[in-house]
Amino acid sequence: MKIFVVNAGSSSLKYQLIDMENEQVLCKGLCERIGVSGEITHKAADGREYVAETAMPTHSEAFEAVVYALTKSDAKVIDSFDEVSAIGHRIVQGGSIYNGSCLITPEVLKDIDELGALAPLHNPANLLGVKACIKTFGEEIPQVAVFDTSFHQTMPAKAYMFALPYKYFEEYQVRKYGAHGTSHHFVSDRVAALEGKDKKDIKIITCHLGNGCSITAIKDGVCLDTSMGFTPLDGFMMGTRTGTLDPSALTFIAEKENLSPADINRICNKESGVLGVSGVSNDNRDVAEAAANGNERAQLAIDMQRYQIIKFVGSYIAAMNGVDAIVFTGGIGENDAKLRETVCESLTYLGLEIDKEKNAVRGKEIKISTDNSKVNVYIIPTNEELAIARDTLRIISK
Ligand code: AMP
């Protein structure tokens, strides 16, 4: 059985085709510049590649290009899209409505649309992807929504409420929703399997550190708390996002520079974080290189990010009254040995000890703590597409 996984952005579209018999990726690809011009890069698992520029005024034309790549191009992997059993969509915001994945119906489409108010950068784009799929592939093929927020729906009210007047929660559903749930779910399931234990019996902290970053505390097998908030801006410093800061710093700057809410959103989401502090880049590799060459602001950005990660991990250890396993994932978490070492050095009071040789790896699933360590530390490469495909299969098999 083959499942097609879609992650639609406003002007881009990422996809994978996964054979669920062996969970192997048959191909993956990316359509870019949708609505502007159009470009597809498609890679089959055996290394064949198809790259083309083709007009993509909307996501529908992008899917038509994908069908050509999948079934007719030099890098084709199937004869017809009829071989695909279902489509799984990454949907960023499921609000308080969805605590799990579900089959997409007209009601679900309406909810995704309405929840766009809570995720204006993501849900409208995700919705475009679903609608274009329905147009291109018809209504017969089952389509499943896998929400980034649903794993975090188990948070208790004391964790998800903001200390604002209660009416904003009642009137506008302003609360913490979290994000990256599919990744935190995937790596925490994996760590339980590696530990050979029931997930309910271990306290886990999962650190998803990429261009976007979040940390989640998992107790009794479910999410207790997570660092991202009402939107994926909250938490700690990321590539271009601020993470948590005193809101009055923003009202102060807005008054000084006569900025609108949209300006503040742009500054906090796109111009801040590692990029904003370093002035170099949002990419940790560039910033580390600049720091190694003596750039003090680059070093400051690195120090700030690591310090903030340490504080979140520490606060979640307190919230759970302990931790059994810590997981690093995402582009930075999987590749940056120095960051992992720095975070773990601040936890030696717990009896946590890492093996520096084992830690000197990139992107590989491995336990990096020593046999004597009181807390087990893992690198687990995340695989959100596989998690979406598994959930899609589970839903259509019901
Ligand atoms: P992601 O959003 O998960 O793709 O992660 C992107 C981030 O991972 C960027 O900040 C990259 O700089 C970072 N990254 C990727 N490879 C490395 C590496 N070898 N060392 C440090 N950071 C890395």
Short mmCIF file of C-alpha atoms and ligand atoms in Angstrom, two decimals:
data_model
loop_
_atom_site.label_atom_id
_atom_site.label_comp_id
_atom_site.label_asym_id
_atom_site.label_seq_id
_atom_site.Cartn_x
_atom_site.Cartn_y
_atom_site.Cartn_z
CA MET A 1 0.00 0.00 0.00
CA LYS A 2 1.36 3.42 -0.97
CA ILE A 3 0.65 6.64 0.91
CA PHE A 4 1.28 10.10 -0.50
CA VAL A 5 2.31 12.65 2.17
CA VAL A 6 1.79 16.36 1.54
CA ASN A 7 3.13 19.40 3.38
CA ALA A 8 1.72 22.48 1.64
CA GLY A 9 3.00 25.99 2.27
CA SER A 10 1.67 29.17 0.72
CA SER A 11 4.07 29.08 -2.23
CA SER A 12 5.64 25.65 -1.82
CA LEU A 13 4.67 22.02 -1.64
CA LYS A 14 6.74 19.18 -0.18
CA TYR A 15 5.75 15.58 -0.80
CA GLN A 16 6.84 12.01 -0.29
CA LEU A 17 5.49 8.73 -1.57
CA ILE A 18 5.93 5.96 0.99
CA ASP A 19 5.46 2.23 0.49
CA MET A 20 3.86 1.10 3.75
CA GLU A 21 4.78 -2.58 3.20
CA ASN A 22 8.35 -1.73 4.26
CA GLU A 23 7.99 1.98 5.16
CA GLN A 24 10.45 2.87 2.40
CA VAL A 25 10.35 6.29 0.75
CA LEU A 26 9.87 5.75 -3.00
CA CYS A 27 10.45 9.39 -3.86
CA LYS A 28 10.38 12.86 -2.41
CA GLY A 29 10.04 16.26 -3.96
CA LEU A 30 9.43 19.94 -3.68
CA CYS A 31 7.44 22.42 -5.77
CA GLU A 32 8.52 26.02 -5.26
CA ARG A 33 7.47 29.48 -6.39
CA ILE A 34 3.80 28.45 -6.69
CA GLY A 35 1.74 31.52 -7.68
CA VAL A 36 4.85 33.23 -9.06
CA SER A 37 6.42 30.93 -11.64
CA GLY A 38 6.86 27.26 -10.72
CA GLU A 39 9.68 24.77 -10.26
CA ILE A 40 9.67 21.10 -9.31
CA THR A 41 12.56 19.07 -7.92
CA HIS A 42 11.71 15.37 -7.69
CA LYS A 43 14.05 12.63 -6.47
CA ALA A 44 13.45 8.89 -6.71
CA ALA A 45 14.94 6.66 -4.01
CA ASP A 46 17.39 5.12 -6.50
CA GLY A 47 18.97 8.52 -7.21
CA ARG A 48 17.13 9.43 -10.43
CA GLU A 49 16.12 13.07 -10.48
CA TYR A 50 13.63 15.17 -12.38
CA VAL A 51 13.89 18.98 -12.21
CA ALA A 52 11.67 21.27 -14.28
CA GLU A 53 10.33 24.76 -14.50
CA THR A 54 6.64 24.74 -15.26
CA ALA A 55 3.88 27.27 -14.70
CA MET A 56 2.18 26.81 -11.32
CA PRO A 57 -0.35 29.62 -10.92
CA THR A 58 -2.00 27.59 -8.13
CA HIS A 59 -1.36 24.44 -6.08
CA SER A 60 -3.48 22.45 -8.59
CA GLU A 61 -0.91 22.92 -11.36
CA ALA A 62 1.81 22.01 -8.85
CA PHE A 63 0.04 18.68 -8.16
CA GLU A 64 -0.29 18.09 -11.90
CA ALA A 65 3.48 18.54 -12.17
CA VAL A 66 3.92 16.11 -9.27
CA VAL A 67 1.72 13.51 -11.02
CA TYR A 68 3.86 13.86 -14.16
CA ALA A 69 7.04 13.45 -12.09
CA LEU A 70 5.63 10.40 -10.28
CA THR A 71 4.18 8.60 -13.30
CA LYS A 72 5.83 9.80 -16.51
CA SER A 73 9.15 11.52 -15.93
CA ASP A 74 12.60 9.90 -16.14
CA ALA A 75 12.40 9.59 -12.36
CA LYS A 76 8.93 8.00 -12.32
CA VAL A 77 8.20 5.56 -9.50
CA ILE A 78 4.64 4.41 -10.30
CA ASP A 79 2.61 3.89 -13.48
CA SER A 80 -0.52 5.64 -12.29
CA PHE A 81 -1.66 7.65 -9.27
CA ASP A 82 -4.38 4.96 -8.86
CA GLU A 83 -1.66 2.93 -7.10
CA VAL A 84 -1.81 5.44 -4.23
CA SER A 85 -4.22 4.37 -1.47
CA ALA A 86 -4.50 7.59 0.52
CA ILE A 87 -3.11 11.09 1.00
CA GLY A 88 -1.90 12.37 4.38
CA HIS A 89 -1.71 16.12 4.95
CA ARG A 90 0.30 18.01 7.52
CA ILE A 91 -2.06 20.58 9.04
CA VAL A 92 -0.49 22.98 11.51
CA GLN A 93 -3.41 24.08 13.70
CA GLY A 94 -6.18 21.80 14.92
CA GLY A 95 -7.17 24.05 17.84
CA SER A 96 -8.98 22.43 20.75
CA ILE A 97 -11.16 20.50 18.32
CA TYR A 98 -8.73 17.83 17.14
CA ASN A 99 -6.83 15.63 19.57
CA GLY A 100 -5.88 13.19 16.82
CA SER A 101 -5.75 12.71 13.08
CA CYS A 102 -8.94 12.29 11.07
CA LEU A 103 -10.40 11.65 7.66
CA ILE A 104 -10.96 14.92 5.79
CA THR A 105 -14.65 15.66 5.26
CA PRO A 106 -16.37 18.94 4.26
CA GLU A 107 -16.81 19.67 8.02
CA VAL A 108 -13.09 19.14 8.67
CA LEU A 109 -12.25 21.46 5.76
CA LYS A 110 -14.49 24.11 7.32
CA ASP A 111 -12.76 23.71 10.69
CA ILE A 112 -9.28 23.97 9.13
CA ASP A 113 -10.43 27.12 7.39
CA GLU A 114 -11.84 28.67 10.58
CA LEU A 115 -8.77 27.66 12.61
CA GLY A 116 -6.77 29.77 10.14
CA ALA A 117 -7.47 32.66 12.52
CA LEU A 118 -5.10 30.94 14.99
CA ALA A 119 -2.45 30.05 12.39
CA PRO A 120 -2.70 32.62 9.59
CA LEU A 121 0.71 31.71 8.15
CA HIS A 122 0.01 28.00 7.94
CA ASN A 123 -3.61 26.76 7.91
CA PRO A 124 -4.73 28.71 4.83
CA ALA A 125 -1.77 27.24 2.91
CA ASN A 126 -2.45 23.73 4.24
CA LEU A 127 -6.07 24.14 3.14
CA LEU A 128 -5.00 25.18 -0.36
CA GLY A 129 -3.02 21.92 -0.52
CA VAL A 130 -6.01 19.79 0.51
CA LYS A 131 -8.40 21.52 -1.88
CA ALA A 132 -5.96 21.24 -4.78
CA CYS A 133 -5.52 17.53 -4.02
CA ILE A 134 -9.27 17.02 -4.12
CA LYS A 135 -9.39 18.86 -7.46
CA THR A 136 -6.48 16.93 -8.97
CA PHE A 137 -7.08 13.44 -7.51
CA GLY A 138 -10.86 13.46 -7.08
CA GLU A 139 -13.06 12.76 -4.07
CA GLU A 140 -12.64 8.99 -4.14
CA ILE A 141 -9.18 8.81 -2.64
CA PRO A 142 -9.22 9.13 1.18
CA GLN A 143 -7.39 12.16 2.55
CA VAL A 144 -6.32 12.43 6.16
CA ALA A 145 -5.47 15.50 8.26
CA VAL A 146 -2.58 15.08 10.71
CA PHE A 147 -2.44 18.08 13.03
CA ASP A 148 0.79 19.49 14.47
CA THR A 149 -1.10 20.51 17.60
CA SER A 150 -3.03 17.34 18.42
CA PHE A 151 -0.25 15.61 20.41
CA HIS A 152 -0.27 18.59 22.78
CA GLN A 153 -4.01 18.47 23.47
CA THR A 154 -3.36 16.44 26.63
CA MET A 155 -1.79 19.45 28.37
CA PRO A 156 -3.64 20.35 31.56
CA ALA A 157 -5.25 23.80 31.78
CA LYS A 158 -2.56 24.98 34.22
CA ALA A 159 -0.01 24.42 31.44
CA TYR A 160 -1.94 25.79 28.48
CA MET A 161 -3.63 28.85 29.97
CA PHE A 162 -2.10 32.32 29.76
CA ALA A 163 -2.55 34.63 32.74
CA LEU A 164 -4.60 37.06 30.68
CA PRO A 165 -8.19 38.09 31.48
CA TYR A 166 -10.22 34.87 31.09
CA LYS A 167 -12.52 36.44 28.50
CA TYR A 168 -9.78 36.22 25.83
CA PHE A 169 -9.72 32.47 26.25
CA GLU A 170 -13.52 32.29 26.16
CA GLU A 171 -14.02 34.70 23.29
CA TYR A 172 -11.02 33.98 21.07
CA GLN A 173 -9.56 30.65 22.33
CA VAL A 174 -6.29 32.39 23.18
CA ARG A 175 -4.20 29.68 24.89
CA LYS A 176 -1.13 27.55 24.31
CA TYR A 177 -1.52 24.97 21.52
CA GLY A 178 2.10 23.99 20.84
CA ALA A 179 3.49 22.75 17.54
CA HIS A 180 5.86 20.10 16.09
CA GLY A 181 3.52 17.58 17.76
CA THR A 182 4.03 14.98 15.03
CA SER A 183 7.78 15.08 15.63
CA HIS A 184 7.57 14.99 19.44
CA HIS A 185 5.13 12.08 19.17
CA PHE A 186 7.36 10.17 16.74
CA VAL A 187 10.61 10.51 18.67
CA SER A 188 9.00 9.85 22.06
CA ASP A 189 7.43 6.61 20.73
CA ARG A 190 10.83 5.68 19.39
CA VAL A 191 12.64 6.37 22.67
CA ALA A 192 10.15 4.18 24.55
CA ALA A 193 10.84 1.40 22.04
CA LEU A 194 14.62 1.84 22.45
CA GLU A 195 14.26 1.84 26.24
CA GLY A 196 12.14 -1.32 25.95
CA LYS A 197 9.54 0.26 28.21
CA ASP A 198 5.92 1.30 28.11
CA LYS A 199 5.90 5.03 27.31
CA LYS A 200 3.58 5.54 30.30
CA ASP A 201 6.39 4.47 32.62
CA ILE A 202 9.07 6.96 31.56
CA LYS A 203 9.44 10.71 31.83
CA ILE A 204 10.76 12.06 28.54
CA ILE A 205 11.97 15.46 27.33
CA THR A 206 12.05 15.80 23.56
CA CYS A 207 14.09 18.67 22.08
CA HIS A 208 13.12 19.39 18.47
CA LEU A 209 15.82 21.87 17.42
CA GLY A 210 15.71 23.01 13.82
CA ASN A 211 15.01 26.31 12.16
CA GLY A 212 11.91 26.21 14.36
CA CYS A 213 12.55 24.84 17.85
CA SER A 214 10.40 23.39 20.61
CA ILE A 215 10.83 21.27 23.71
CA THR A 216 8.14 18.98 25.14
CA ALA A 217 7.72 17.29 28.51
CA ILE A 218 6.06 13.87 28.25
CA LYS A 219 4.77 12.17 31.38
CA ASP A 220 2.41 9.19 31.75
CA GLY A 221 2.81 8.69 27.99
CA VAL A 222 1.29 12.06 27.03
CA CYS A 223 2.32 15.67 26.59
CA LEU A 224 2.37 17.56 29.88
CA ASP A 225 3.79 20.81 28.55
CA THR A 226 5.50 22.23 25.49
CA SER A 227 7.48 25.36 24.74
CA MET A 228 5.63 26.67 21.68
CA GLY A 229 2.49 28.59 22.56
CA PHE A 230 -0.47 30.23 20.90
CA THR A 231 1.66 30.19 17.76
CA PRO A 232 5.07 28.67 16.93
CA LEU A 233 6.69 31.96 18.02
CA ASP A 234 6.78 31.11 21.72
CA GLY A 235 9.41 29.16 23.62
CA PHE A 236 13.07 29.88 23.09
CA MET A 237 15.15 31.59 20.46
CA MET A 238 15.02 30.04 16.98
CA GLY A 239 16.49 30.77 13.54
CA THR A 240 14.44 33.92 13.01
CA ARG A 241 11.94 33.85 15.91
CA THR A 242 12.27 35.48 19.30
CA GLY A 243 10.80 32.84 21.58
CA THR A 244 9.48 34.10 24.91
CA LEU A 245 10.17 37.69 25.87
CA ASP A 246 8.61 40.39 27.97
CA PRO A 247 5.64 41.67 25.89
CA SER A 248 6.20 45.18 27.20
CA ALA A 249 9.51 45.25 25.29
CA LEU A 250 7.36 45.00 22.16
CA THR A 251 4.80 47.63 23.14
CA PHE A 252 7.73 49.92 24.02
CA ILE A 253 9.38 49.43 20.61
CA ALA A 254 6.02 49.73 18.83
CA GLU A 255 5.42 53.11 20.47
CA LYS A 256 8.97 54.34 19.78
CA GLU A 257 8.88 53.35 16.10
CA ASN A 258 5.13 53.66 15.46
CA LEU A 259 4.82 49.99 14.48
CA SER A 260 1.61 48.10 13.72
CA PRO A 261 0.75 44.60 15.05
CA ALA A 262 1.68 43.27 11.58
CA ASP A 263 5.11 44.94 11.87
CA ILE A 264 5.65 43.38 15.29
CA ASN A 265 4.63 39.96 13.96
CA ARG A 266 7.09 40.28 11.09
CA ILE A 267 9.95 41.42 13.32
CA CYS A 268 9.35 38.68 15.91
CA ASN A 269 8.83 35.87 13.40
CA LYS A 270 11.19 36.71 10.56
CA GLU A 271 13.87 39.14 11.71
CA SER A 272 14.72 38.01 15.24
CA GLY A 273 16.24 34.96 16.90
CA VAL A 274 19.70 33.79 15.88
CA LEU A 275 19.53 35.98 12.76
CA GLY A 276 18.45 39.09 14.64
CA VAL A 277 21.07 38.84 17.37
CA SER A 278 24.00 37.66 15.24
CA GLY A 279 23.23 39.77 12.17
CA VAL A 280 24.86 36.91 10.25
CA SER A 281 22.31 34.25 9.34
CA ASN A 282 19.42 32.15 10.61
CA ASP A 283 21.47 29.05 9.88
CA ASN A 284 23.38 27.78 12.92
CA ARG A 285 26.24 26.54 10.74
CA ASP A 286 26.94 30.02 9.35
CA VAL A 287 26.66 31.56 12.80
CA ALA A 288 29.01 28.98 14.35
CA GLU A 289 31.54 29.69 11.60
CA ALA A 290 31.30 33.45 12.19
CA ALA A 291 31.72 32.91 15.95
CA ALA A 292 34.79 30.75 15.33
CA ASN A 293 36.20 33.67 13.31
CA GLY A 294 35.75 36.03 16.24
CA ASN A 295 32.31 37.53 15.58
CA GLU A 296 31.10 38.38 19.10
CA ARG A 297 27.44 38.82 18.22
CA ALA A 298 27.45 35.42 16.55
CA GLN A 299 28.91 33.91 19.72
CA LEU A 300 26.32 35.75 21.81
CA ALA A 301 23.49 34.31 19.68
CA ILE A 302 24.86 30.79 20.15
CA ASP A 303 25.31 31.30 23.91
CA MET A 304 21.78 32.72 24.28
CA GLN A 305 20.15 29.87 22.38
CA ARG A 306 21.96 27.19 24.38
CA TYR A 307 21.21 28.94 27.69
CA GLN A 308 17.51 29.21 26.85
CA ILE A 309 17.36 25.52 25.88
CA ILE A 310 18.98 24.60 29.21
CA LYS A 311 16.38 26.66 31.08
CA PHE A 312 13.46 24.96 29.31
CA VAL A 313 14.89 21.49 29.89
CA GLY A 314 15.46 22.35 33.57
CA SER A 315 11.96 23.70 34.01
CA TYR A 316 10.43 20.55 32.51
CA ILE A 317 12.51 18.34 34.80
CA ALA A 318 10.99 20.32 37.69
CA ALA A 319 7.47 20.08 36.18
CA MET A 320 7.77 16.28 35.93
CA ASN A 321 9.76 15.82 39.16
CA GLY A 322 12.51 14.08 37.20
CA VAL A 323 13.43 12.80 33.77
CA ASP A 324 14.39 9.35 32.47
CA ALA A 325 15.27 10.15 28.87
CA ILE A 326 16.19 13.23 26.87
CA VAL A 327 15.98 13.22 23.06
CA PHE A 328 17.63 15.55 20.56
CA THR A 329 16.13 15.81 17.09
CA GLY A 330 15.75 18.30 14.19
CA GLY A 331 18.56 19.72 12.04
CA ILE A 332 20.43 21.25 14.99
CA GLY A 333 19.55 18.56 17.54
CA GLU A 334 20.69 15.78 15.22
CA ASN A 335 23.86 17.45 13.98
CA ASP A 336 25.27 19.89 16.52
CA ALA A 337 27.42 17.89 18.95
CA LYS A 338 28.65 20.96 20.81
CA LEU A 339 25.11 22.11 21.56
CA ARG A 340 24.16 18.67 22.90
CA GLU A 341 27.30 18.58 25.02
CA THR A 342 26.66 22.06 26.44
CA VAL A 343 23.06 21.24 27.36
CA CYS A 344 24.05 17.92 28.94
CA GLU A 345 26.89 19.53 30.93
CA SER A 346 24.30 21.60 32.76
CA LEU A 347 22.53 18.42 33.88
CA THR A 348 25.44 16.59 35.52
CA TYR A 349 23.82 17.30 38.91
CA LEU A 350 21.27 14.63 37.92
CA GLY A 351 24.01 12.08 37.38
CA LEU A 352 23.65 12.53 33.62
CA GLU A 353 26.80 11.71 31.71
CA ILE A 354 27.38 11.57 27.98
CA ASP A 355 30.02 9.67 26.05
CA LYS A 356 31.82 12.34 23.99
CA GLU A 357 32.84 9.86 21.32
CA LYS A 358 29.30 8.63 20.82
CA ASN A 359 28.10 12.24 20.80
CA ALA A 360 30.45 13.07 17.91
CA VAL A 361 27.95 11.93 15.28
CA ARG A 362 25.55 13.59 12.89
CA GLY A 363 22.00 12.56 12.03
CA LYS A 364 22.23 9.02 13.38
CA GLU A 365 19.98 7.25 15.87
CA ILE A 366 22.15 6.57 18.88
CA LYS A 367 22.20 6.61 22.67
CA ILE A 368 24.90 9.12 23.61
CA SER A 369 24.78 8.75 27.42
CA THR A 370 27.19 6.40 29.18
CA ASP A 371 26.09 3.13 30.78
CA ASN A 372 26.50 4.77 34.21
CA SER A 373 24.36 7.78 33.36
CA LYS A 374 21.25 8.20 35.53
CA VAL A 375 19.42 9.77 32.57
CA ASN A 376 19.53 8.27 29.09
CA VAL A 377 20.22 10.71 26.26
CA TYR A 378 19.44 9.92 22.64
CA ILE A 379 19.77 11.39 19.18
CA ILE A 380 16.73 10.29 17.21
CA PRO A 381 16.35 11.65 13.67
CA THR A 382 12.76 12.74 13.34
CA ASN A 383 10.61 11.55 10.46
CA GLU A 384 7.42 13.57 10.35
CA GLU A 385 6.48 12.27 6.90
CA LEU A 386 6.61 8.66 8.07
CA ALA A 387 4.59 9.59 11.15
CA ILE A 388 1.96 11.22 8.90
CA ALA A 389 1.93 8.17 6.62
CA ARG A 390 1.51 5.80 9.58
CA ASP A 391 -1.35 7.86 10.97
CA THR A 392 -2.98 8.05 7.54
CA LEU A 393 -2.78 4.27 7.22
CA ARG A 394 -4.22 3.84 10.73
CA ILE A 395 -7.15 6.15 9.99
CA ILE A 396 -8.08 4.60 6.64
CA SER A 397 -7.77 1.08 8.10
CA LYS A 398 -10.40 1.82 10.76
P1 AMP B 1 15.63 21.86 10.21
O1 AMP B 1 14.69 23.03 10.30
O2 AMP B 1 15.25 20.73 11.12
O3 AMP B 1 15.90 21.43 8.79
O4 AMP B 1 17.04 22.38 10.77
C1 AMP B 1 17.73 23.46 10.21
C2 AMP B 1 18.83 23.88 11.14
O5 AMP B 1 19.72 22.77 11.36
C3 AMP B 1 19.70 25.02 10.62
O6 AMP B 1 19.87 26.02 11.62
C4 AMP B 1 21.02 24.35 10.33
O7 AMP B 1 22.08 25.23 10.56
C5 AMP B 1 21.04 23.26 11.37
N1 AMP B 1 22.04 22.25 11.01
C6 AMP B 1 22.02 21.41 9.98
N2 AMP B 1 23.19 20.70 9.94
C7 AMP B 1 23.93 21.16 10.97
C8 AMP B 1 25.23 20.85 11.47
N3 AMP B 1 25.98 19.95 10.86
N4 AMP B 1 25.67 21.51 12.57
C9 AMP B 1 24.90 22.44 13.17
N5 AMP B 1 23.68 22.77 12.74
C10 AMP B 1 23.21 22.14 11.67
#
